[in-house]
Structures are given as C-alpha cells and as structure tokens.
Amino acid sequence: MEIEWADRIKTLPPYLFAEIDKKKQQLIEKGIDVIDLGVGDPDIPTPTRIIEALHKSSLKSENHRYPSYTGLLSFRNEVASWYKKRFNVDVAGNKNVLILIGSKEGVAHAPLAFINPGDIALVPDPGYPVYGIATTFAGGIPYQMPLLESNGFLPDLDLIPANILEKTKLMFLNYPNNPTTAFATDDFFKKAIDLAYKHKILICHDAAYTEVYFADKPKSFLEYDGAMEVGIEFHSLSKTFSMTGWRLAHVVGNEKAIAGIGKIKTNIDSGAFQAIQEAGIEALRNYEVGLEDRVAIYKKRCELLSAGLESIGIEVYKPKGTFYVWFKNPQGLSSSEFANILLEDAGIVMTPGTGFGEYGEGYTRASVTIDDKKLYEAVERIKNLSI
Ligand SMILES: *Cc1c(COP(=O)(O)O)cnc(C)c1O
C-alpha cells in the first residue's frame, strides 16, 4: 500500500533546522570540522540546583503518575510569584497560568483554540516559523507583518489593511526578538494593545528571551495597561535556565484565552512530568542565582563575533540581548548564497535570514551557543574568507 500524506504536510517545506542539519552531516562525513552557529540551543549546562531538585522529585512515586492537565498548582503559583517579582504583574496561578511542554508546544496549539477556517493570524516576518505553520494547521491564514530594520524590526501596525484586520483573530509578537534581536518599545506595545481592542484580536506574545539581556531589562507585555484583556504571554525555562531538553514552559494572561488553550491540551497531551515541574519551582524561586553569569557569557560571545564580522566589513545589528547576532550579508549576497559560502568555504553553519521568512532576505543569524574556543576559531575562519 502506498501511504499518502495529508495535504497539510505534503505542501509543508521541511523544518528549517532539519534541512540545515542534513547539509552539516554531509560535510562532517567528508571529514570537515564544522562549527555550528545555527540552532539556538544553550551549551551552558542547566544549573546544578535545578538538576538536584529534579533528582529529589523524581524519587517521589506520586510524581510517576499522570500529571494534572493545567500543571501543578504549586508550580503555577510559583510562576505567578515570579511575574510579581520580575515584572510587578499580578496574576492568579489558578486562573491566569497554564503549564506547557515547552513554549513551542503552546504556540503550536494556540491557533487551534482561536482560529476558525479562513481566519487570519498576523505573524512577524522574519519570525519563529511555528507561528505561521500552526496557523495553517488550524485552517487559518497567516498574514506576514514585515519586520524592517528601518522600523527597528517592529511591525508597522498602520500598514495592515482594514480588510485583513477584519478577519484577524490572532497576532503573534516576539520581543526580545528571534531572529533580529530587536527589543520592543513602550509605544509599540501600547499601540498593539489599542489595535487589539479595536479589532478583537488576541495578542500572543512570545517572551522566551526576556531574561537574556545585556543592559536594559525587557518588560513583559503584561505590564502594559489593558494587556490582560487582550493577550497572553508565552514564557519558557529553556533559554533562561539552559533547559531546552527539559521541555517546560508556561503561558500567562487572559483567563478565557488560557482556558481555551487548556481545553485543546486536555485533548492532546497529558501535561509535563511533575518532577520536572517541581524542578521548575526551584528554577523560578531562585531565578537570579547564576543568571547574570550565564548572560555575561552570551554577551561576551556576541561582542567577539560581532567584532569578527565587522573586521571583514559586515554591518552588524548590535544585539541588546538574546544569544544571536543578526547581520546584513556582505557584498549584497542573498541569504542562501552567503549561508553556502560559510558552509563550503569556512565549514560554518549559520541560519539564512530567509529561513525565518521572505523579509529575512539579505540577512543572516548566528547563534553564539558554542564554547569560546570554537567561537574564536569561527571568527578566524570568517576573517580568512575571501569576500
Ligand atoms: C526557543 C524559542 C522557543 C521555544 O522554546 P521552548 O520553550 O524550548 O519550546 C519559542 N519561541 C522562540 C522565539 C524561541 O526562540
């Protein structure tokens, strides 16, 4: 029998990083020492205090059974306390917080709760690919909001046509931004909230990088007046605590919206391992312990790589946070041309801007989640590129 895929996956391009990984493997098989600045996955280990909490919790047999769908109340309450401590935002753990198996999981399931076939979701371009794909899976139509350097990589909300806004149910935003490393401004968030009220749009703010900043502290979207009425915010332990493999995150905000995602999830998964949630309590309760030191490592690496790129005449958009360096390709090269030169002439993997959407054309993203020795080596190789 010939197995036939559904149209929704037939037409889907392969997941960006899976494709790059394939090319990388081919070079490794040829004996090339490839330096990977592609995927954004912290190389710094999870803090020991969190691993120890997991160990202790994993020994308790009550944690071996199905977890609760919404997440342990004790963890949801800890998330609420963290929002108070970090952002001075008041939320109720039992109403405004839902635990996720990573924020990718939550983002991917959100459109199922709010999008009817034919509805529109506004997605940033360049942006995390999941926003658009999840919208399509739900039968919705993603509408790209260009993030242009001339506008600080913020979408220009005035340019969204009225007939699009009429059909829009969701708007995805993400600041500090992946891949552009841009931070949002107060004015932008306020304007987005006004637009959301006016057109009944739910704002889904992906805040995975709020703790990875080099100078100014990014705000939570929920700090702004009216945000709780129109929005939710996805947050993850992945980037803050080097816990990408643990799969633990939360979404916080509007009660009805949170309940909507909860309803989807009860029918799809059975929650995050409780021992991991208890380790998450430890992570958030003492969140500042070691955080500055980890972020300082990313800062130093970003500076090192930026200097290396600038030394060959590349224009870098200086990151204020995240662990990415976003820059304009040299010599007007297209993103895929430059990615191939890096890979073939320098054995370096970086992510072409177009992997994040058409408005990423002309740019490249480098992730500094590798050790210093390799990063120095990468900088040397870049300096030796004949471009
Ligand atoms: C890494 C990342 C995520 C996914 O984080 P998980 O919680 O590990 O699923 C979500 N959004 C953006 C923008 C990211 O860069």
mmCIF file of N, CA and C in Angstrom, residues 202-331:
data_model
loop_
_atom_site.group_PDB
_atom_site.id
_atom_site.type_symbol
_atom_site.label_atom_id
_atom_site.label_comp_id
_atom_site.label_asym_id
_atom_site.label_seq_id
_atom_site.Cartn_x
_atom_site.Cartn_y
_atom_site.Cartn_z
ATOM 1 N N LEU A 202 -6.615 38.679 19.596
ATOM 2 C CA LEU A 202 -5.869 38.176 20.755
ATOM 3 C C LEU A 202 -4.379 38.266 20.451
ATOM 4 N N ILE A 203 -3.644 38.957 21.314
ATOM 5 C CA ILE A 203 -2.190 39.057 21.136
ATOM 6 C C ILE A 203 -1.518 37.893 21.859
ATOM 7 N N CYS A 204 -0.694 37.150 21.124
ATOM 8 C CA CYS A 204 0.105 36.073 21.710
ATOM 9 C C CYS A 204 1.552 36.532 21.703
ATOM 10 N N HIS A 205 2.031 36.959 22.852
ATOM 11 C CA HIS A 205 3.410 37.446 22.904
ATOM 12 C C HIS A 205 4.345 36.339 23.352
ATOM 13 N N ASP A 206 5.313 36.036 22.525
ATOM 14 C CA ASP A 206 6.306 35.005 22.812
ATOM 15 C C ASP A 206 7.495 35.691 23.479
ATOM 16 N N ALA A 207 7.667 35.446 24.773
ATOM 17 C CA ALA A 207 8.657 36.181 25.554
ATOM 18 C C ALA A 207 9.818 35.298 26.004
ATOM 19 N N ALA A 208 10.237 34.400 25.135
ATOM 20 C CA ALA A 208 11.257 33.403 25.500
ATOM 21 C C ALA A 208 12.590 34.015 25.942
ATOM 22 N N TYR A 209 12.854 35.282 25.519
ATOM 23 C CA TYR A 209 14.191 35.855 25.769
ATOM 24 C C TYR A 209 14.211 37.022 26.750
ATOM 25 N N THR A 210 13.165 37.203 27.546
ATOM 26 C CA THR A 210 13.158 38.390 28.427
ATOM 27 C C THR A 210 14.298 38.388 29.449
ATOM 28 N N GLU A 211 14.862 37.230 29.746
ATOM 29 C CA GLU A 211 15.934 37.202 30.761
ATOM 30 C C GLU A 211 17.331 37.229 30.160
ATOM 31 N N VAL A 212 17.407 37.237 28.834
ATOM 32 C CA VAL A 212 18.731 37.261 28.199
ATOM 33 C C VAL A 212 18.954 38.660 27.617
ATOM 34 N N TYR A 213 19.320 39.596 28.504
ATOM 35 C CA TYR A 213 19.520 40.995 28.092
ATOM 36 C C TYR A 213 20.868 41.474 28.607
ATOM 37 N N PHE A 214 21.459 42.434 27.867
ATOM 38 C CA PHE A 214 22.817 42.891 28.194
ATOM 39 C C PHE A 214 22.832 44.237 28.933
ATOM 40 N N ALA A 215 21.786 45.014 28.806
ATOM 41 C CA ALA A 215 21.756 46.303 29.524
ATOM 42 C C ALA A 215 20.336 46.558 30.042
ATOM 43 N N ASP A 216 19.474 47.123 29.208
ATOM 44 C CA ASP A 216 18.111 47.425 29.652
ATOM 45 C C ASP A 216 17.295 46.148 29.823
ATOM 46 N N LYS A 217 16.552 46.081 30.945
ATOM 47 C CA LYS A 217 15.693 44.930 31.209
ATOM 48 C C LYS A 217 14.459 44.980 30.326
ATOM 49 N N PRO A 218 14.203 43.960 29.518
ATOM 50 C CA PRO A 218 12.965 43.972 28.729
ATOM 51 C C PRO A 218 11.756 43.837 29.656
ATOM 52 N N LYS A 219 10.646 44.469 29.245
ATOM 53 C CA LYS A 219 9.416 44.346 30.020
ATOM 54 C C LYS A 219 8.604 43.156 29.547
ATOM 55 N N SER A 220 7.686 42.741 30.411
ATOM 56 C CA SER A 220 6.674 41.781 29.984
ATOM 57 C C SER A 220 5.586 42.560 29.261
ATOM 58 N N PHE A 221 5.003 41.930 28.241
ATOM 59 C CA PHE A 221 3.866 42.536 27.552
ATOM 60 C C PHE A 221 2.718 42.796 28.543
ATOM 61 N N LEU A 222 2.619 41.947 29.562
ATOM 62 C CA LEU A 222 1.512 42.051 30.512
ATOM 63 C C LEU A 222 1.647 43.234 31.475
ATOM 64 N N GLU A 223 2.793 43.937 31.408
ATOM 65 C CA GLU A 223 2.958 45.128 32.252
ATOM 66 C C GLU A 223 2.132 46.304 31.759
ATOM 67 N N TYR A 224 1.694 46.266 30.507
ATOM 68 C CA TYR A 224 1.013 47.431 29.919
ATOM 69 C C TYR A 224 -0.483 47.398 30.223
ATOM 70 N N ASP A 225 -1.047 48.585 30.412
ATOM 71 C CA ASP A 225 -2.470 48.706 30.709
ATOM 72 C C ASP A 225 -3.311 48.016 29.646
ATOM 73 N N GLY A 226 -4.226 47.193 30.079
ATOM 74 C CA GLY A 226 -5.156 46.558 29.151
ATOM 75 C C GLY A 226 -4.642 45.268 28.532
ATOM 76 N N ALA A 227 -3.360 44.950 28.746
ATOM 77 C CA ALA A 227 -2.788 43.759 28.099
ATOM 78 C C ALA A 227 -3.521 42.475 28.503
ATOM 79 N N MET A 228 -3.899 42.389 29.784
ATOM 80 C CA MET A 228 -4.568 41.178 30.281
ATOM 81 C C MET A 228 -5.917 40.940 29.609
ATOM 82 N N GLU A 229 -6.526 42.032 29.123
ATOM 83 C CA GLU A 229 -7.833 41.928 28.457
ATOM 84 C C GLU A 229 -7.697 41.328 27.068
ATOM 85 N N VAL A 230 -6.554 41.560 26.441
ATOM 86 C CA VAL A 230 -6.407 41.216 25.022
ATOM 87 C C VAL A 230 -5.278 40.236 24.748
ATOM 88 N N GLY A 231 -4.604 39.765 25.796
ATOM 89 C CA GLY A 231 -3.424 38.993 25.444
ATOM 90 C C GLY A 231 -2.973 37.922 26.415
ATOM 91 N N ILE A 232 -2.062 37.128 25.887
ATOM 92 C CA ILE A 232 -1.371 36.108 26.668
ATOM 93 C C ILE A 232 0.115 36.184 26.332
ATOM 94 N N GLU A 233 0.924 35.660 27.251
ATOM 95 C CA GLU A 233 2.370 35.705 27.043
ATOM 96 C C GLU A 233 2.963 34.323 27.285
ATOM 97 N N PHE A 234 3.708 33.867 26.291
ATOM 98 C CA PHE A 234 4.400 32.580 26.412
ATOM 99 C C PHE A 234 5.770 32.815 27.004
ATOM 100 N N HIS A 235 6.110 31.983 27.965
ATOM 101 C CA HIS A 235 7.406 32.100 28.604
ATOM 102 C C HIS A 235 7.989 30.713 28.745
ATOM 103 N N SER A 236 9.293 30.635 28.717
ATOM 104 C CA SER A 236 9.901 29.315 28.708
ATOM 105 C C SER A 236 11.075 29.257 29.660
ATOM 106 N N LEU A 237 11.314 28.091 30.246
ATOM 107 C CA LEU A 237 12.503 27.926 31.069
ATOM 108 C C LEU A 237 13.717 27.588 30.207
ATOM 109 N N SER A 238 13.458 27.295 28.935
ATOM 110 C CA SER A 238 14.506 26.803 28.024
ATOM 111 C C SER A 238 15.717 27.716 27.924
ATOM 112 N N LYS A 239 15.484 28.980 27.608
ATOM 113 C CA LYS A 239 16.590 29.873 27.307
ATOM 114 C C LYS A 239 17.147 30.494 28.584
ATOM 115 N N THR A 240 16.260 30.814 29.533
ATOM 116 C CA THR A 240 16.682 31.449 30.779
ATOM 117 C C THR A 240 17.578 30.540 31.612
ATOM 118 N N PHE A 241 17.197 29.258 31.697
ATOM 119 C CA PHE A 241 17.905 28.346 32.603
ATOM 120 C C PHE A 241 18.646 27.231 31.866
ATOM 121 N N SER A 242 18.871 27.396 30.569
ATOM 122 C CA SER A 242 19.544 26.342 29.788
ATOM 123 C C SER A 242 18.808 25.015 29.970
ATOM 124 N N MET A 243 17.515 25.011 29.718
ATOM 125 C CA MET A 243 16.698 23.813 29.951
ATOM 126 C C MET A 243 15.936 23.387 28.691
ATOM 127 N N THR A 244 16.530 23.594 27.521
ATOM 128 C CA THR A 244 15.792 23.269 26.292
ATOM 129 C C THR A 244 15.350 21.798 26.232
ATOM 130 N N GLY A 245 16.192 20.922 26.760
ATOM 131 C CA GLY A 245 15.858 19.496 26.680
ATOM 132 C C GLY A 245 14.782 19.055 27.663
ATOM 133 N N TRP A 246 14.497 19.893 28.651
ATOM 134 C CA TRP A 246 13.562 19.507 29.715
ATOM 135 C C TRP A 246 12.105 19.633 29.291
ATOM 136 N N ARG A 247 11.852 20.512 28.346
ATOM 137 C CA ARG A 247 10.513 20.796 27.847
ATOM 138 C C ARG A 247 9.581 21.313 28.957
ATOM 139 N N LEU A 248 9.821 22.523 29.377
ATOM 140 C CA LEU A 248 8.977 23.131 30.398
ATOM 141 C C LEU A 248 8.802 24.623 30.129
ATOM 142 N N ALA A 249 7.550 25.051 30.092
ATOM 143 C CA ALA A 249 7.242 26.452 29.808
ATOM 144 C C ALA A 249 5.874 26.772 30.388
ATOM 145 N N HIS A 250 5.461 28.036 30.254
ATOM 146 C CA HIS A 250 4.145 28.415 30.741
ATOM 147 C C HIS A 250 3.588 29.522 29.878
ATOM 148 N N VAL A 251 2.269 29.617 29.879
ATOM 149 C CA VAL A 251 1.608 30.736 29.211
ATOM 150 C C VAL A 251 0.756 31.433 30.262
ATOM 151 N N VAL A 252 0.799 32.754 30.252
ATOM 152 C CA VAL A 252 0.208 33.563 31.316
ATOM 153 C C VAL A 252 -0.645 34.666 30.686
ATOM 154 N N GLY A 253 -1.779 34.949 31.280
ATOM 155 C CA GLY A 253 -2.551 36.085 30.795
ATOM 156 C C GLY A 253 -4.041 35.889 30.899
ATOM 157 N N ASN A 254 -4.748 36.394 29.900
ATOM 158 C CA ASN A 254 -6.214 36.418 29.896
ATOM 159 C C ASN A 254 -6.821 35.061 30.262
ATOM 160 N N GLU A 255 -7.711 35.071 31.248
ATOM 161 C CA GLU A 255 -8.244 33.820 31.804
ATOM 162 C C GLU A 255 -8.954 32.967 30.753
ATOM 163 N N LYS A 256 -9.806 33.603 29.952
ATOM 164 C CA LYS A 256 -10.571 32.831 28.960
ATOM 165 C C LYS A 256 -9.647 32.260 27.877
ATOM 166 N N ALA A 257 -8.654 33.036 27.488
ATOM 167 C CA ALA A 257 -7.700 32.562 26.477
ATOM 168 C C ALA A 257 -6.893 31.384 27.024
ATOM 169 N N ILE A 258 -6.452 31.503 28.284
ATOM 170 C CA ILE A 258 -5.682 30.424 28.917
ATOM 171 C C ILE A 258 -6.545 29.160 28.976
ATOM 172 N N ALA A 259 -7.813 29.314 29.338
ATOM 173 C CA ALA A 259 -8.719 28.163 29.414
ATOM 174 C C ALA A 259 -8.910 27.530 28.036
ATOM 175 N N GLY A 260 -8.903 28.352 26.985
ATOM 176 C CA GLY A 260 -9.056 27.840 25.624
ATOM 177 C C GLY A 260 -7.905 26.930 25.235
ATOM 178 N N ILE A 261 -6.705 27.368 25.509
ATOM 179 C CA ILE A 261 -5.540 26.527 25.197
ATOM 180 C C ILE A 261 -5.565 25.283 26.075
ATOM 181 N N GLY A 262 -5.990 25.455 27.333
ATOM 182 C CA GLY A 262 -6.101 24.310 28.246
ATOM 183 C C GLY A 262 -7.055 23.258 27.703
ATOM 184 N N LYS A 263 -8.141 23.711 27.114
ATOM 185 C CA LYS A 263 -9.133 22.782 26.571
ATOM 186 C C LYS A 263 -8.548 21.977 25.408
ATOM 187 N N ILE A 264 -7.783 22.646 24.552
ATOM 188 C CA ILE A 264 -7.106 21.940 23.452
ATOM 189 C C ILE A 264 -6.161 20.894 24.029
ATOM 190 N N LYS A 265 -5.349 21.325 25.003
ATOM 191 C CA LYS A 265 -4.316 20.443 25.541
ATOM 192 C C LYS A 265 -4.867 19.218 26.264
ATOM 193 N N THR A 266 -5.996 19.365 26.948
ATOM 194 C CA THR A 266 -6.537 18.184 27.642
ATOM 195 C C THR A 266 -6.883 17.086 26.640
ATOM 196 N N ASN A 267 -7.121 17.484 25.391
ATOM 197 C CA ASN A 267 -7.471 16.507 24.367
ATOM 198 C C ASN A 267 -6.265 16.017 23.569
ATOM 199 N N ILE A 268 -5.098 16.566 23.851
ATOM 200 C CA ILE A 268 -3.918 16.210 23.058
ATOM 201 C C ILE A 268 -2.809 15.584 23.898
ATOM 202 N N ASP A 269 -2.472 16.225 25.029
ATOM 203 C CA ASP A 269 -1.374 15.690 25.839
ATOM 204 C C ASP A 269 -1.836 15.526 27.269
ATOM 205 N N SER A 270 -0.944 15.031 28.091
ATOM 206 C CA SER A 270 -1.299 14.833 29.498
ATOM 207 C C SER A 270 -0.361 15.568 30.436
ATOM 208 N N GLY A 271 0.169 16.671 29.952
ATOM 209 C CA GLY A 271 0.940 17.539 30.846
ATOM 210 C C GLY A 271 2.408 17.187 30.958
ATOM 211 N N ALA A 272 3.136 18.064 31.644
ATOM 212 C CA ALA A 272 4.578 17.897 31.833
ATOM 213 C C ALA A 272 4.842 17.036 33.075
ATOM 214 N N PHE A 273 5.876 16.200 33.009
ATOM 215 C CA PHE A 273 6.315 15.347 34.121
ATOM 216 C C PHE A 273 6.388 16.198 35.398
ATOM 217 N N GLN A 274 5.706 15.736 36.438
ATOM 218 C CA GLN A 274 5.610 16.559 37.659
ATOM 219 C C GLN A 274 6.959 16.820 38.313
ATOM 220 N N ALA A 275 7.869 15.854 38.216
ATOM 221 C CA ALA A 275 9.184 16.077 38.829
ATOM 222 C C ALA A 275 9.889 17.233 38.121
ATOM 223 N N ILE A 276 9.679 17.353 36.833
ATOM 224 C CA ILE A 276 10.262 18.474 36.083
ATOM 225 C C ILE A 276 9.601 19.781 36.505
ATOM 226 N N GLN A 277 8.300 19.729 36.755
ATOM 227 C CA GLN A 277 7.618 20.945 37.226
ATOM 228 C C GLN A 277 8.138 21.362 38.595
ATOM 229 N N GLU A 278 8.413 20.378 39.454
ATOM 230 C CA GLU A 278 8.937 20.726 40.781
ATOM 231 C C GLU A 278 10.346 21.323 40.659
ATOM 232 N N ALA A 279 11.118 20.818 39.696
ATOM 233 C CA ALA A 279 12.429 21.418 39.436
ATOM 234 C C ALA A 279 12.238 22.837 38.892
ATOM 235 N N GLY A 280 11.169 23.031 38.141
ATOM 236 C CA GLY A 280 10.835 24.366 37.620
ATOM 237 C C GLY A 280 10.547 25.343 38.747
ATOM 238 N N ILE A 281 9.941 24.841 39.830
ATOM 239 C CA ILE A 281 9.689 25.698 41.007
ATOM 240 C C ILE A 281 11.017 26.219 41.547
ATOM 241 N N GLU A 282 11.982 25.314 41.672
ATOM 242 C CA GLU A 282 13.315 25.716 42.148
ATOM 243 C C GLU A 282 13.938 26.734 41.184
ATOM 244 N N ALA A 283 13.795 26.469 39.886
ATOM 245 C CA ALA A 283 14.383 27.375 38.876
ATOM 246 C C ALA A 283 13.864 28.796 39.076
ATOM 247 N N LEU A 284 12.542 28.952 39.179
ATOM 248 C CA LEU A 284 11.950 30.293 39.249
ATOM 249 C C LEU A 284 12.121 30.947 40.613
ATOM 250 N N ARG A 285 12.063 30.114 41.681
ATOM 251 C CA ARG A 285 12.113 30.674 43.035
ATOM 252 C C ARG A 285 13.428 31.427 43.245
ATOM 253 N N ASN A 286 14.521 30.854 42.731
ATOM 254 C CA ASN A 286 15.838 31.486 42.879
ATOM 255 C C ASN A 286 16.380 31.892 41.511
ATOM 256 N N TYR A 287 15.514 32.531 40.715
ATOM 257 C CA TYR A 287 15.853 32.711 39.302
ATOM 258 C C TYR A 287 17.087 33.550 39.052
ATOM 259 N N GLU A 288 17.414 34.436 39.987
ATOM 260 C CA GLU A 288 18.561 35.319 39.747
ATOM 261 C C GLU A 288 19.904 34.634 39.989
ATOM 262 N N VAL A 289 19.869 33.498 40.710
ATOM 263 C CA VAL A 289 21.130 32.829 41.041
ATOM 264 C C VAL A 289 21.816 32.354 39.752
ATOM 265 N N GLY A 290 22.962 32.910 39.470
ATOM 266 C CA GLY A 290 23.765 32.468 38.319
ATOM 267 C C GLY A 290 23.333 33.054 36.983
ATOM 268 N N LEU A 291 22.175 33.724 36.970
ATOM 269 C CA LEU A 291 21.649 34.224 35.689
ATOM 270 C C LEU A 291 22.589 35.243 35.041
ATOM 271 N N GLU A 292 23.053 36.190 35.854
ATOM 272 C CA GLU A 292 23.930 37.227 35.315
ATOM 273 C C GLU A 292 25.188 36.630 34.699
ATOM 274 N N ASP A 293 25.727 35.610 35.363
ATOM 275 C CA ASP A 293 26.955 34.985 34.855
ATOM 276 C C ASP A 293 26.708 34.304 33.519
ATOM 277 N N ARG A 294 25.555 33.630 33.402
ATOM 278 C CA ARG A 294 25.256 32.947 32.129
ATOM 279 C C ARG A 294 25.069 33.978 31.012
ATOM 280 N N VAL A 295 24.339 35.035 31.307
ATOM 281 C CA VAL A 295 24.076 36.043 30.279
ATOM 282 C C VAL A 295 25.376 36.761 29.881
ATOM 283 N N ALA A 296 26.266 36.964 30.874
ATOM 284 C CA ALA A 296 27.555 37.613 30.574
ATOM 285 C C ALA A 296 28.347 36.804 29.549
ATOM 286 N N ILE A 297 28.214 35.496 29.602
ATOM 287 C CA ILE A 297 28.914 34.632 28.634
ATOM 288 C C ILE A 297 28.386 34.905 27.225
ATOM 289 N N TYR A 298 27.049 34.986 27.101
ATOM 290 C CA TYR A 298 26.470 35.267 25.768
ATOM 291 C C TYR A 298 26.877 36.655 25.276
ATOM 292 N N LYS A 299 26.900 37.597 26.205
ATOM 293 C CA LYS A 299 27.243 38.980 25.840
ATOM 294 C C LYS A 299 28.653 39.030 25.264
ATOM 295 N N LYS A 300 29.582 38.398 25.971
ATOM 296 C CA LYS A 300 30.982 38.395 25.544
ATOM 297 C C LYS A 300 31.109 37.732 24.170
ATOM 298 N N ARG A 301 30.399 36.641 24.006
ATOM 299 C CA ARG A 301 30.476 35.932 22.724
ATOM 300 C C ARG A 301 29.881 36.763 21.590
ATOM 301 N N CYS A 302 28.759 37.437 21.874
ATOM 302 C CA CYS A 302 28.144 38.284 20.847
ATOM 303 C C CYS A 302 29.110 39.377 20.411
ATOM 304 N N GLU A 303 29.830 39.946 21.403
ATOM 305 C CA GLU A 303 30.784 41.007 21.089
ATOM 306 C C GLU A 303 31.936 40.473 20.253
ATOM 307 N N LEU A 304 32.403 39.299 20.641
ATOM 308 C CA LEU A 304 33.517 38.676 19.922
ATOM 309 C C LEU A 304 33.149 38.415 18.463
ATOM 310 N N LEU A 305 31.987 37.829 18.267
ATOM 311 C CA LEU A 305 31.565 37.500 16.903
ATOM 312 C C LEU A 305 31.261 38.768 16.100
ATOM 313 N N SER A 306 30.606 39.736 16.735
ATOM 314 C CA SER A 306 30.294 40.985 16.046
ATOM 315 C C SER A 306 31.579 41.639 15.550
ATOM 316 N N ALA A 307 32.609 41.653 16.415
ATOM 317 C CA ALA A 307 33.890 42.259 16.036
ATOM 318 C C ALA A 307 34.503 41.507 14.855
ATOM 319 N N GLY A 308 34.425 40.183 14.887
ATOM 320 C CA GLY A 308 34.962 39.374 13.790
ATOM 321 C C GLY A 308 34.265 39.680 12.483
ATOM 322 N N LEU A 309 32.952 39.788 12.534
ATOM 323 C CA LEU A 309 32.170 40.071 11.327
ATOM 324 C C LEU A 309 32.472 41.481 10.814
ATOM 325 N N GLU A 310 32.569 42.418 11.750
ATOM 326 C CA GLU A 310 32.839 43.800 11.348
ATOM 327 C C GLU A 310 34.221 43.933 10.721
ATOM 328 N N SER A 311 35.148 43.079 11.171
ATOM 329 C CA SER A 311 36.504 43.159 10.627
ATOM 330 C C SER A 311 36.552 42.809 9.142
ATOM 331 N N ILE A 312 35.537 42.113 8.622
ATOM 332 C CA ILE A 312 35.520 41.897 7.169
ATOM 333 C C ILE A 312 34.441 42.767 6.510
ATOM 334 N N GLY A 313 34.113 43.838 7.188
ATOM 335 C CA GLY A 313 33.241 44.843 6.574
ATOM 336 C C GLY A 313 31.760 44.545 6.652
ATOM 337 N N ILE A 314 31.375 43.610 7.535
ATOM 338 C CA ILE A 314 29.960 43.272 7.653
ATOM 339 C C ILE A 314 29.274 44.216 8.641
ATOM 340 N N GLU A 315 28.063 44.619 8.285
ATOM 341 C CA GLU A 315 27.280 45.516 9.128
ATOM 342 C C GLU A 315 26.451 44.672 10.102
ATOM 343 N N VAL A 316 26.723 44.829 11.389
ATOM 344 C CA VAL A 316 26.034 44.015 12.402
ATOM 345 C C VAL A 316 24.986 44.858 13.116
ATOM 346 N N TYR A 317 23.805 44.274 13.329
ATOM 347 C CA TYR A 317 22.776 44.927 14.138
ATOM 348 C C TYR A 317 23.093 44.549 15.585
ATOM 349 N N LYS A 318 23.760 45.454 16.317
ATOM 350 C CA LYS A 318 24.303 45.129 17.653
ATOM 351 C C LYS A 318 23.234 44.595 18.606
ATOM 352 N N PRO A 319 23.376 43.334 19.050
ATOM 353 C CA PRO A 319 22.345 42.786 19.937
ATOM 354 C C PRO A 319 22.356 43.425 21.323
ATOM 355 N N LYS A 320 21.155 43.688 21.837
ATOM 356 C CA LYS A 320 20.999 44.184 23.220
ATOM 357 C C LYS A 320 20.644 43.036 24.157
ATOM 358 N N GLY A 321 20.445 41.853 23.543
ATOM 359 C CA GLY A 321 20.084 40.665 24.302
ATOM 360 C C GLY A 321 19.938 39.485 23.372
ATOM 361 N N THR A 322 19.401 38.380 23.868
ATOM 362 C CA THR A 322 19.319 37.078 23.179
ATOM 363 C C THR A 322 20.721 36.506 23.002
ATOM 364 N N PHE A 323 20.817 35.328 22.397
ATOM 365 C CA PHE A 323 22.171 34.819 22.113
ATOM 366 C C PHE A 323 22.393 34.678 20.613
ATOM 367 N N TYR A 324 21.859 35.685 19.884
ATOM 368 C CA TYR A 324 22.035 35.699 18.434
ATOM 369 C C TYR A 324 22.737 36.971 17.988
ATOM 370 N N VAL A 325 23.409 36.851 16.852
ATOM 371 C CA VAL A 325 23.915 38.031 16.166
ATOM 372 C C VAL A 325 23.237 38.051 14.809
ATOM 373 N N TRP A 326 22.555 39.151 14.505
ATOM 374 C CA TRP A 326 21.793 39.320 13.268
ATOM 375 C C TRP A 326 22.504 40.368 12.436
ATOM 376 N N PHE A 327 22.824 40.009 11.231
ATOM 377 C CA PHE A 327 23.631 40.949 10.436
ATOM 378 C C PHE A 327 23.284 40.897 8.961
ATOM 379 N N LYS A 328 23.673 41.975 8.278
ATOM 380 C CA LYS A 328 23.467 42.102 6.837
ATOM 381 C C LYS A 328 24.554 41.342 6.110
ATOM 382 N N ASN A 329 24.172 40.587 5.113
ATOM 383 C CA ASN A 329 25.165 39.826 4.349
ATOM 384 C C ASN A 329 26.141 40.763 3.640
ATOM 385 N N PRO A 330 27.398 40.315 3.513
ATOM 386 C CA PRO A 330 28.370 41.159 2.820
ATOM 387 C C PRO A 330 28.108 41.160 1.313
ATOM 388 N N GLN A 331 28.568 42.178 0.648
ATOM 389 C CA GLN A 331 28.573 42.258 -0.819
ATOM 390 C C GLN A 331 27.199 42.048 -1.445
#
